[in-house]
XYZ file of C-alpha atoms in Angstrom:
612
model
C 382.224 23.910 40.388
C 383.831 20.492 38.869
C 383.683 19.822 35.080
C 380.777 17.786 35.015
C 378.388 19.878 36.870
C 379.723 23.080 34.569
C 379.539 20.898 31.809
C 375.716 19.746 32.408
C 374.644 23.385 33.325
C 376.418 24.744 29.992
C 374.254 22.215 27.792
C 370.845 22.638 29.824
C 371.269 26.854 29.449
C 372.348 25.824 25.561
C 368.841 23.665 25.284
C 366.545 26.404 26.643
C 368.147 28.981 25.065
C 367.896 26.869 21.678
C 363.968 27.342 21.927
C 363.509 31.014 21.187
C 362.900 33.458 23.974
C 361.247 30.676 25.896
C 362.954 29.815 29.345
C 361.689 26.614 31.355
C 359.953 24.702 28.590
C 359.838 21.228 28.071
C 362.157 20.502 25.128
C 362.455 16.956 23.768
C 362.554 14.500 21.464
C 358.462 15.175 21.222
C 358.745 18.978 21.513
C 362.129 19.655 19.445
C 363.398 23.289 19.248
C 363.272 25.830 16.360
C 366.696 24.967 15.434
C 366.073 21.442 15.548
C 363.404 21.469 13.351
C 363.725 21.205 9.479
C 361.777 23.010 7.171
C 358.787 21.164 5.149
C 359.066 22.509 1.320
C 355.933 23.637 0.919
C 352.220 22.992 -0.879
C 352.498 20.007 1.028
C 349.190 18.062 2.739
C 350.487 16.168 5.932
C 347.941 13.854 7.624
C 347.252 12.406 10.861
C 344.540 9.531 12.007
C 345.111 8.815 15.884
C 343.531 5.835 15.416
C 344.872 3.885 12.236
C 347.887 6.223 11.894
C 351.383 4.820 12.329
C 354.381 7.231 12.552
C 356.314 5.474 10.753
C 354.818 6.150 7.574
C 355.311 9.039 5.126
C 352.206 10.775 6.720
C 352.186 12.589 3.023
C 349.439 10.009 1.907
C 345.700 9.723 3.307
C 346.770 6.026 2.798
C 349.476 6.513 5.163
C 348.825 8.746 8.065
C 350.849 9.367 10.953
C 349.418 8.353 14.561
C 350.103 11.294 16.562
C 351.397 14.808 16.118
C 354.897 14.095 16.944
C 356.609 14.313 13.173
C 354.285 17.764 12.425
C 355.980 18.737 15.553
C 359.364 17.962 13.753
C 358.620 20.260 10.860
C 358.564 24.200 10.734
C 355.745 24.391 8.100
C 356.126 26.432 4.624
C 353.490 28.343 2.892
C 350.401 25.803 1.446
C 350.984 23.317 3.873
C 348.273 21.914 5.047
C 348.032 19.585 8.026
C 344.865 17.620 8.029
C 343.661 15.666 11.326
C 341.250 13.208 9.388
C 339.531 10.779 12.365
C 339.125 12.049 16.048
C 340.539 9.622 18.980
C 342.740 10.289 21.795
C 345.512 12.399 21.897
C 348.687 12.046 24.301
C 350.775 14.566 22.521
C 350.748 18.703 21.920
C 350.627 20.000 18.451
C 353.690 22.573 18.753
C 353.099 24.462 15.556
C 356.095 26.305 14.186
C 354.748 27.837 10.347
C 355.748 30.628 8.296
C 352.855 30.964 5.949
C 351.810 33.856 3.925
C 348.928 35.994 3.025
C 348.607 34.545 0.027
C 349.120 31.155 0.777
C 348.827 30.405 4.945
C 349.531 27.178 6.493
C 346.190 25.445 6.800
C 345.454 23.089 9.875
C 342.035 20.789 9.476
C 340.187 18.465 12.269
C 337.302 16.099 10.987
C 334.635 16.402 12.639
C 334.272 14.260 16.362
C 335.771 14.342 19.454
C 339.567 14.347 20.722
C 340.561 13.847 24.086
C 343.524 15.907 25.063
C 345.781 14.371 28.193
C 347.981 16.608 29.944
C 350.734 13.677 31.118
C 352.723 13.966 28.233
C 351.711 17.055 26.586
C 353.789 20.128 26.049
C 354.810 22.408 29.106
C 356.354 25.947 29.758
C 355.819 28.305 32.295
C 354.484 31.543 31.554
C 353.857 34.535 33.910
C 350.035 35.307 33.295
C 348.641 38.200 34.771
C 346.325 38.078 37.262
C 346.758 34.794 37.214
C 350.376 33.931 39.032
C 349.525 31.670 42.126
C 351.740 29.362 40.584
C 354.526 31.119 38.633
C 357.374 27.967 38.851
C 354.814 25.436 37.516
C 355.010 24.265 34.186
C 352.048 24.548 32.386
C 350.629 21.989 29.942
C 349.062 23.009 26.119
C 347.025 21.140 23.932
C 347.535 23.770 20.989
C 350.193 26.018 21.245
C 351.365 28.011 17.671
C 354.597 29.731 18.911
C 357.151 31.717 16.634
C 354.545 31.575 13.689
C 352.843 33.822 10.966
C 349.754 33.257 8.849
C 347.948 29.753 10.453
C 344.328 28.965 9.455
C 342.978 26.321 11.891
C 339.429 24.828 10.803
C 337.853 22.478 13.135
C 334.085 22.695 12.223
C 331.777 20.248 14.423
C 335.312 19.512 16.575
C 334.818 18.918 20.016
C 338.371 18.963 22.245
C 337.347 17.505 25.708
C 340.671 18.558 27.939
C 341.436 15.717 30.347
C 342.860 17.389 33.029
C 344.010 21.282 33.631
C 345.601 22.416 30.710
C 345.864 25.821 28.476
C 343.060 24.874 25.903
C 345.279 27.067 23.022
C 348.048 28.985 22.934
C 349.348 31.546 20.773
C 352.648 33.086 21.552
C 354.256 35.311 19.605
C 352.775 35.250 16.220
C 351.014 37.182 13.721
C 348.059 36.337 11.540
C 346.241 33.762 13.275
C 342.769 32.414 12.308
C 340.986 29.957 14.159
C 337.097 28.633 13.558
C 334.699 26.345 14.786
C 335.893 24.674 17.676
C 334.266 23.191 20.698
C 336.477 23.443 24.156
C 335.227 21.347 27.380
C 336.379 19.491 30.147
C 335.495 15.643 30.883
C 335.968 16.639 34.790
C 335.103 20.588 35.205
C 337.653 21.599 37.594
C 334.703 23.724 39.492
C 332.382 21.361 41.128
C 328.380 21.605 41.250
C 325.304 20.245 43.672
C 321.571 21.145 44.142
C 319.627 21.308 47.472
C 317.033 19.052 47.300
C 315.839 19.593 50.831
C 316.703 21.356 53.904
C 316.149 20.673 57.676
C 316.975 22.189 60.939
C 320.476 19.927 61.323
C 321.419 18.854 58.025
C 320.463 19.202 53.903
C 320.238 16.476 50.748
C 322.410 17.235 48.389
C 321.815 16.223 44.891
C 326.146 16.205 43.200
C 326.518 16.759 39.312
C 327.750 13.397 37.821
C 330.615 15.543 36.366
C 331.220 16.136 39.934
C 333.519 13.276 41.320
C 334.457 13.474 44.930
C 334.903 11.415 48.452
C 334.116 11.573 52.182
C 336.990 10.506 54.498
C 336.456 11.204 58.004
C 333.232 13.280 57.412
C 335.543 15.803 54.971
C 334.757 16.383 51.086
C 337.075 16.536 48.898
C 336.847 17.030 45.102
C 338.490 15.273 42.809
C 339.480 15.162 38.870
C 341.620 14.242 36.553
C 345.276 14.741 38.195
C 343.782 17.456 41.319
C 342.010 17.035 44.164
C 340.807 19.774 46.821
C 338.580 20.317 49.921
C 335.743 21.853 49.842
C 335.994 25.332 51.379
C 334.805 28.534 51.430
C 334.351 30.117 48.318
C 330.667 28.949 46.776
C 328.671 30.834 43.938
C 324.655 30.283 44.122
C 322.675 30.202 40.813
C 319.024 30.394 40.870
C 317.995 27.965 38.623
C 313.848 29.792 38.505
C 315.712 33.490 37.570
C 318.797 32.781 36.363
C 320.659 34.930 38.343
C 323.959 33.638 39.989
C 325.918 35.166 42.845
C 328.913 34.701 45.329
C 328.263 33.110 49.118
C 330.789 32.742 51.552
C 329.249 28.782 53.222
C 331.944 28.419 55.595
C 331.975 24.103 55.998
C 334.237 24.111 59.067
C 331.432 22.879 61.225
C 329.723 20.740 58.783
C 330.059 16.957 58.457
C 329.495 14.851 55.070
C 328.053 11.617 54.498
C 326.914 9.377 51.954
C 323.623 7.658 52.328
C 322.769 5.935 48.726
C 323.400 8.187 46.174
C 322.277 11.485 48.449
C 325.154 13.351 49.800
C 324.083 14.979 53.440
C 325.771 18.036 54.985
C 325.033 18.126 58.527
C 325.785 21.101 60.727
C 324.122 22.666 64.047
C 323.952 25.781 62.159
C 323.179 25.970 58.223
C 325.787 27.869 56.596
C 323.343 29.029 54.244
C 322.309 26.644 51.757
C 318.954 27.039 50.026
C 316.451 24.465 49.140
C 316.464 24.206 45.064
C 319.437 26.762 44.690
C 322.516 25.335 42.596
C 325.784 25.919 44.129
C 328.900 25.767 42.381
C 332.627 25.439 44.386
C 336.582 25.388 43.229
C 340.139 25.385 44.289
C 340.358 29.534 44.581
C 344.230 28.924 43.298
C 344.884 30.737 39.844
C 346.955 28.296 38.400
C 346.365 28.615 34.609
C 344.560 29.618 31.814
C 341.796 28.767 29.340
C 343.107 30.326 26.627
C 346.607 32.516 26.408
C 347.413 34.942 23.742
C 351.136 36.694 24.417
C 352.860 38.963 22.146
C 350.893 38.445 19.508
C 349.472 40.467 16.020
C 346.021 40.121 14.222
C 344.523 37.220 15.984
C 341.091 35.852 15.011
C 338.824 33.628 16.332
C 334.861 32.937 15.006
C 332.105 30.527 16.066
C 334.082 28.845 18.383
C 332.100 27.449 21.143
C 333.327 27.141 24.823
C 331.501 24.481 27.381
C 334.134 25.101 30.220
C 337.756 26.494 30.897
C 339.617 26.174 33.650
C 341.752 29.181 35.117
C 341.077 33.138 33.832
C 339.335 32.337 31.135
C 340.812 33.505 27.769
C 344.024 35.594 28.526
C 344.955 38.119 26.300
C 348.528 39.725 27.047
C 350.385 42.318 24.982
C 348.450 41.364 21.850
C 348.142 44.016 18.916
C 344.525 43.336 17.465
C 342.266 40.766 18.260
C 338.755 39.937 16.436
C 336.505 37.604 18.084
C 333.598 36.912 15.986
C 330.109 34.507 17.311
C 331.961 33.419 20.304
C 329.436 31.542 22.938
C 330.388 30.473 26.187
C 328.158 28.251 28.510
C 327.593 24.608 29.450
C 327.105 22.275 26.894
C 323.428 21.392 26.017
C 321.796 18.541 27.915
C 324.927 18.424 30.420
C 322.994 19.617 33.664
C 326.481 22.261 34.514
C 325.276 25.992 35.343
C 328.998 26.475 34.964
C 331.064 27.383 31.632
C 334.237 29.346 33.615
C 336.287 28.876 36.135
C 336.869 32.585 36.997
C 336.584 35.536 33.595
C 335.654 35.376 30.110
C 337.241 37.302 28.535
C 340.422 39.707 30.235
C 342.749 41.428 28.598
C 345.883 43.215 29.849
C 347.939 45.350 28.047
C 346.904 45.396 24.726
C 346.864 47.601 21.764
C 345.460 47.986 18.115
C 341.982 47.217 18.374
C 339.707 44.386 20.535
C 336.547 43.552 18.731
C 333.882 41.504 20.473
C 331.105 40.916 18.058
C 327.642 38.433 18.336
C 328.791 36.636 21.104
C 327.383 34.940 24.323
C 329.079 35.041 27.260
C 327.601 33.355 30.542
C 327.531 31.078 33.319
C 331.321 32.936 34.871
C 332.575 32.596 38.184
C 334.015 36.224 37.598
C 333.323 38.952 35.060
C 332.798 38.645 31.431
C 335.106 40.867 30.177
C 338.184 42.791 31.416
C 340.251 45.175 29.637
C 343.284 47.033 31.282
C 346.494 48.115 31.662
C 348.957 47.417 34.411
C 350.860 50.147 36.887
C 354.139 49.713 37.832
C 355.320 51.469 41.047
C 358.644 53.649 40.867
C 360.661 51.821 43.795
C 364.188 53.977 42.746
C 365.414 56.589 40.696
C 369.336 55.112 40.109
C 370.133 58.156 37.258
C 368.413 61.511 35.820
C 366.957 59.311 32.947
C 366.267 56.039 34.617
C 363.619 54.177 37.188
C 363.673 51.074 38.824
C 359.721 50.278 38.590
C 357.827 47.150 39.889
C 355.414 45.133 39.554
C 352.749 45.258 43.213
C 349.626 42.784 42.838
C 351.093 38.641 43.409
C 348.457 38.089 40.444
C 350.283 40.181 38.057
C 354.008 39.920 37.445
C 356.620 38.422 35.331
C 355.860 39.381 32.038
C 357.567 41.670 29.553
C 355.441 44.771 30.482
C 358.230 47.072 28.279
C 359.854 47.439 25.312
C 362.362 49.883 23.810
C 360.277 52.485 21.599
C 357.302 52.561 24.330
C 355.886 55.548 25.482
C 355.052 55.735 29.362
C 352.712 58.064 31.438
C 354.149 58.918 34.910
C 350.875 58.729 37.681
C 349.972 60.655 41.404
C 348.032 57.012 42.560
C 346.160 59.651 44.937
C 344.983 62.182 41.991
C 344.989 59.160 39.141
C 346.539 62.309 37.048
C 349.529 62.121 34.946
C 352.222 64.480 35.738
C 354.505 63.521 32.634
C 355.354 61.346 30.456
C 358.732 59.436 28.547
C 360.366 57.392 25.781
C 361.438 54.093 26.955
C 365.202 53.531 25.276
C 365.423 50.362 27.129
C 364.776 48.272 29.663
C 366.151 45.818 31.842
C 364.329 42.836 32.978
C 366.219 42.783 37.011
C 364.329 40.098 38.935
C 360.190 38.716 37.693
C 358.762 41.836 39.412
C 361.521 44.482 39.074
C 362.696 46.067 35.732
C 365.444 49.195 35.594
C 364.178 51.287 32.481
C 366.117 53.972 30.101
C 364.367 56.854 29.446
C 364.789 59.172 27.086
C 364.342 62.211 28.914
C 365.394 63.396 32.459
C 362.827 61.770 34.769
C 360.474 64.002 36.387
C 360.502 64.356 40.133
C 358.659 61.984 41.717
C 357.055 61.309 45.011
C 356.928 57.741 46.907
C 354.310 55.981 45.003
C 353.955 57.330 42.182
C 353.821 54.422 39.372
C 354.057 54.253 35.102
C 351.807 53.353 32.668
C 352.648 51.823 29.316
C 350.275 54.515 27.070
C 351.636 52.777 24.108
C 349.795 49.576 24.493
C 346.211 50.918 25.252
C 343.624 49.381 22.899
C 340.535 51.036 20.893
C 337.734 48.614 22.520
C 334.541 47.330 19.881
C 331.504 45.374 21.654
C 328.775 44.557 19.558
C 325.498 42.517 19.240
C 326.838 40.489 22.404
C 324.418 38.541 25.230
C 326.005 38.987 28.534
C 324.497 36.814 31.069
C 324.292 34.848 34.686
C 327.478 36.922 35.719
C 328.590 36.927 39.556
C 330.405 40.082 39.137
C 330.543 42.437 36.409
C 329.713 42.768 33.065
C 332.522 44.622 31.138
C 335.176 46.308 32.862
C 336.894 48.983 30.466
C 339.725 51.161 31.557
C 341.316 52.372 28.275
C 342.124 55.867 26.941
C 341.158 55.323 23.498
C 338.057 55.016 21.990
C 335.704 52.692 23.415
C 332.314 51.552 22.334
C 329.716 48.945 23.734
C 326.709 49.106 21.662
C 323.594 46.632 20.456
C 324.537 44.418 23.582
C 321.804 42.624 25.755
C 323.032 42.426 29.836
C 320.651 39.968 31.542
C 321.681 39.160 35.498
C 324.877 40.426 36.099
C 324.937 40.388 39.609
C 326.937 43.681 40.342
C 327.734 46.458 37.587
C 327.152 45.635 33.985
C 329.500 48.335 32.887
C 332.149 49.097 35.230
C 334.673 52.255 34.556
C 337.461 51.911 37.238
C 341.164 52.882 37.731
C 343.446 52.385 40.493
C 347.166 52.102 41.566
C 346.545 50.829 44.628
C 344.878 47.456 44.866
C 345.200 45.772 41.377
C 347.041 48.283 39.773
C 345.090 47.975 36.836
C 345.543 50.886 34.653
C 343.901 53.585 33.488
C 342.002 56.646 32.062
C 339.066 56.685 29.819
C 339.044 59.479 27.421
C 336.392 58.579 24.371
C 333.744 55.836 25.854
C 329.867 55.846 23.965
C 327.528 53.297 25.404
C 324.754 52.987 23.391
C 321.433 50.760 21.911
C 321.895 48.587 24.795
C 319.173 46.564 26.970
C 320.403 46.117 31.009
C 317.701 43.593 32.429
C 317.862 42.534 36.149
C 321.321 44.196 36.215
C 323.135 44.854 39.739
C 323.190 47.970 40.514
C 323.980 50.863 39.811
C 324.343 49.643 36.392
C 326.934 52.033 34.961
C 329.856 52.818 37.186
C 332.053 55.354 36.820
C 334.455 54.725 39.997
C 337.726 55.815 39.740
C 340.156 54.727 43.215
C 341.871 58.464 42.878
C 341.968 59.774 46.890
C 342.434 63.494 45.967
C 340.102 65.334 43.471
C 342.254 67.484 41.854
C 340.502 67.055 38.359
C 338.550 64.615 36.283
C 340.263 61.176 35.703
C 337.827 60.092 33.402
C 336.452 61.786 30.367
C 334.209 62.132 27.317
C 331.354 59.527 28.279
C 328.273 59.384 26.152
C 325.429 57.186 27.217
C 321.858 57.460 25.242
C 319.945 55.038 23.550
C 319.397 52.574 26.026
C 316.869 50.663 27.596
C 317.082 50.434 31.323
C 314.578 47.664 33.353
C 315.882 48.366 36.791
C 315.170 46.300 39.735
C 315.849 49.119 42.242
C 316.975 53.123 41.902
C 320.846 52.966 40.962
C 320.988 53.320 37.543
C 324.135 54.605 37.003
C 327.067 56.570 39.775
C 329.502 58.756 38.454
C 332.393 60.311 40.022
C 335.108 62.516 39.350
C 334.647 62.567 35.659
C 333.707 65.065 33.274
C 332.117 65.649 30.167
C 329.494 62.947 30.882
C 326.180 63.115 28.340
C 322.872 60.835 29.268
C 320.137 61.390 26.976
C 317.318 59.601 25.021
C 317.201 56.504 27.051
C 314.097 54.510 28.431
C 314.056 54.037 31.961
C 311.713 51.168 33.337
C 311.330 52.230 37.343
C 308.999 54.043 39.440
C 311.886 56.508 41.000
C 312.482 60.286 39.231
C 315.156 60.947 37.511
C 317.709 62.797 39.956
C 317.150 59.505 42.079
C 318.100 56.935 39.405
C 321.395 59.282 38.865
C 324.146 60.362 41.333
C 327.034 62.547 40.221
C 329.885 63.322 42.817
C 332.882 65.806 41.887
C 331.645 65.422 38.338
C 331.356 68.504 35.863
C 329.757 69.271 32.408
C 327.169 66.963 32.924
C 324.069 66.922 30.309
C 321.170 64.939 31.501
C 318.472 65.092 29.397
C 315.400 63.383 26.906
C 315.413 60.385 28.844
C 312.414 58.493 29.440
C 310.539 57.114 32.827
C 308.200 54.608 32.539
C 306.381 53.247 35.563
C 307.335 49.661 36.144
């Protein structure tokens, strides 16, 4: 290699490695590094007005505001700072918020009330390995919040409304602790999923009224959609809401046949056989590509977030990876009044994937998904190679999930049959080497066990106790609330009102998703399922070979059931598995509404029928 090319590669690993534990992110003169910051002294007020600001000034005085946020993203902020935002406008620039408040005195971050319009050209980007969400793991992904490296932050943004302006992470908070964030308003100016009514249907061809949101054009009888910095064709994958019941579901309307044209402002779809649109159904479409996030917590402690409201998000939702304690408080997601959308997420709520400490979901509203509402799991790794007595080479297997620090010295792992779901043992992790973004060698503490081809690990130390609470969950395409964690788990005082397949959904499996794992302590209780897919409560574990219970310790009573057919709830190799004291609205018996396979100590009992 000649001197300047080694000298040019030395300084570019130097940069990235100057921005802690952060490879590929866009370091600059906006976005300066830790150890190019300096440190603001403290029990100082900072302000911004993006419209009469100037950076120039002191931005210490309301009198003399900065513009934008590129001197707070100069500073690392001291305990009592306070950063106050006091006009909304336009915003070209990322805040990139470095802060090491306390408990006593955090660093305090304040909007005025109004709108700001976040543009992705020259915002902040990284790349991050999100999981189940890696169809794009090289591309650098833009933020329009992003606290990184930080400790005790209280953002306020009361009557804020941030309208993204092209697909970005909403907020980001990577590896901090004590993060509070309340009151604001996330949408998108463009939606990046795309939405039409049938106004009227014939043998050859239907009127189709578009959303305004919805921009597109017709070249050579082809639609594609188009927003702010993307563009797709229309394809496939469709979702069909029912504007009369409110329920919502997923339709495969294959448009390689049709044609599109424009004939005033009706858009007409003609075809010699109708793929299957509906006269006065809605039908929402998107770019299937899982490119990003709504919102991405990584590696992060004691997060809170209350009455924030979400209109849309594009990518899965709000991402929560590796976090230890999360409280989300009066959380509502769906389309913004008067805006016409049926459509509020581009895929999930809420997921979360390898967490610990405790989730808490409380009076919240979560609606109008393209996938479920919320997600909580683990991740399997496969055992590819055994290279010493006390080590495995284990990898990551789904192309959604990969990448990430799944490991860390100190963590305790479960090793897994993927045909019985069973452990057969389990380790100390002493370390662990990161090898390529889907292999990692790990250091166990221990001799490992034998092990058969297939058999995978699960990180037991980051399992989270799971709290849902007082929560609407409604017009979902999929399912409800997926739980797979072995420690306690409760969903009670919750209202599920068409969810199109399960509302509760108790899975498992190390062979499709790899999404990990048992459930040992789960009480559902003092909920009401209405119009629910069925059956409603699903206890389906992937395991091949019964050679015991996978799950365990399920207590359901106290409900009230209004079914639309006779699947109220399927259980299967599980055990310990109580029923009682809930009201049933259907005309089917009991030992119809409930179907146990391979299941023992089973108590069925006080539950109530009443003819629909």
């Amino acid at each position: 290699m000649n001197r300047n090319k080694y000298t040019c590669l030395l300084l570019l690993m130097l940069l990235l490695e100057s921005f802690p534990n952060q490879l590929h992110a866009q370091v600059n003169a906006l976005y300066p590094s830790y150890n190019n910051r300096r440190y603001s002294p403290g029990k100082t007020t900072y302000f911004i007005d993006p419209n009469k600001g100037n950076d120039q000034n002191s931005g210490t005085s309301v009198k003399y505001p900065w513009k934008s946020f590129r001197k707070a993203n100069q500073l690392i902020f001291a305990a009592g700072d306070k950063l106050m935002v006091i006009a909304p406008g336009k915003l070209d620039q990322s805040l990139v918020m470095m802060a090491h408040g306390n408990q006593a005195s955090p660093v305090s971050i304040n909007f005025a009330p109004g709108r700001y319009d976040f543009y992705p050209d020259s915002a902040f980007k990284t790349r991050f390995n999100i999981s189940n969400t890696n169809d794009t793991p090289l591309a650098l992904k833009a933020i329009a919040l992003y606290f990184v490296d930080s400790r005790y932050i209280k953002l306020t943004a009361r009557g804020v409304q941030f309208v993204l302006r092209g697909k970005m992470i909403e907020t980001c908070v990577d590896r901090c602790q004590n993060i509070t964030m309340e009151g604001i308003s996330f949408d998108y100016k463009r939606p990046t999923v795309s939405e039409l009514k049938v106004t009227a249907v014939t043998p050859n061809y239907v009127d189709l009224k578009v959303h305004p949101d919805s921009k597109y054009t017709i070249l050579d009888s082809v639609l594609t959609w188009e927003g702010e910095g993307w563009r797709y064709k229309t394809g496939w994958y469709w979702q069909e809401f029912n504007p009369e019941t409110g329920n919502v579901s997923r339709v495969d309307l294959s448009m390689g046949n049709v044609k599109f044209a424009q004939h005033d402002s009706v858009l007409k779809a003609y075809f010699i056989h109708n793929p299957g649109f509906k006269k006065g159904m809605i039908y929402q479409t998107r770019d299937v590509t899982r490119d990003c996030a709504g919102i991405f917590l990584q590696r992060s402690k004691n997060i809170t977030l209350k009455n924030i409201h979400i209109y849309f998000m594009h990518g899965m939702g709000m991402v929560s990876q590796y976090c230890d304690n999360i409280s989300i408080d009066s959380l509502t997601v769906k389309p913004a009044p008067n805006s016409g959308r049926t459509c509020s997420a581009w895929a999930d709520i809420l997921h979360f994937s390898g967490c610990r400490g405790t989730i808490k979901i409380n009076h919240s509203y979560l609606s109008a998904a393209n996938d479920d509402a919320v997600n909580v799991h683990g991740t399997f790794l496969k055992i590819v190679e055994k290279p010493s007595p006390n080590q495995v080479i284990v990898r990551f297997m789904h192309d959604q999930t990969y990448g990430f620090d799944a490991f860390k010295a100190g963590d305790s792992v479960d090793f897994i049959h993927p045909a019985t779901l069973l452990p057969f043992g389990n380790n100390l992790i002493t370390a662990q080497k990161k090898i390529d973004d889907k292999t990692i060698l790990l250091t166990l503490q221990k001799s490992v066990p034998a092990v058969t081809n297939g058999d995978v690990v699960e990180n037991i130390s980051w399992t989270p106790k799971l709290l849902i609470q007082n929560t609407i969950i409604t017009r979902i395409p999929t399912r409800g609330i997926l739980v797979t964690t072995r420690r306690k788990a409760i969903i009670e005082n919750c209202t599920f009102k068409n969810v199109n397949s399960s509302s509760v959904l108790v899975e498992d499996d190390a062979s499709s998703w790899y999404e990990s794992g048992m459930v040992r302590d789960l009480t559902i209780r003092k909920n009401t399922f209405i119009s629910s897919g069925e059956p409603v409560i699903s206890i389906h574990p992937e395991n091949k070979i019964d050679q015991g219970a996978v799950h365990k310790n399920i207590a359901i009573y106290n409900n009230s059931f209004l079914l639309t057919a006779v699947s109220l709830l399927s259980a299967e190799n599980a055990s310990n598995i109580s029923f009682f004291n809930n009201v049933i609205h259907s005309n089917a018996s009991i030992d119809k509404l409930v179907i146990w396979k391979n299941c023992t100590n089973v108590k069925l009992y006080g539950n109530s029928i009443l003819k629909k």
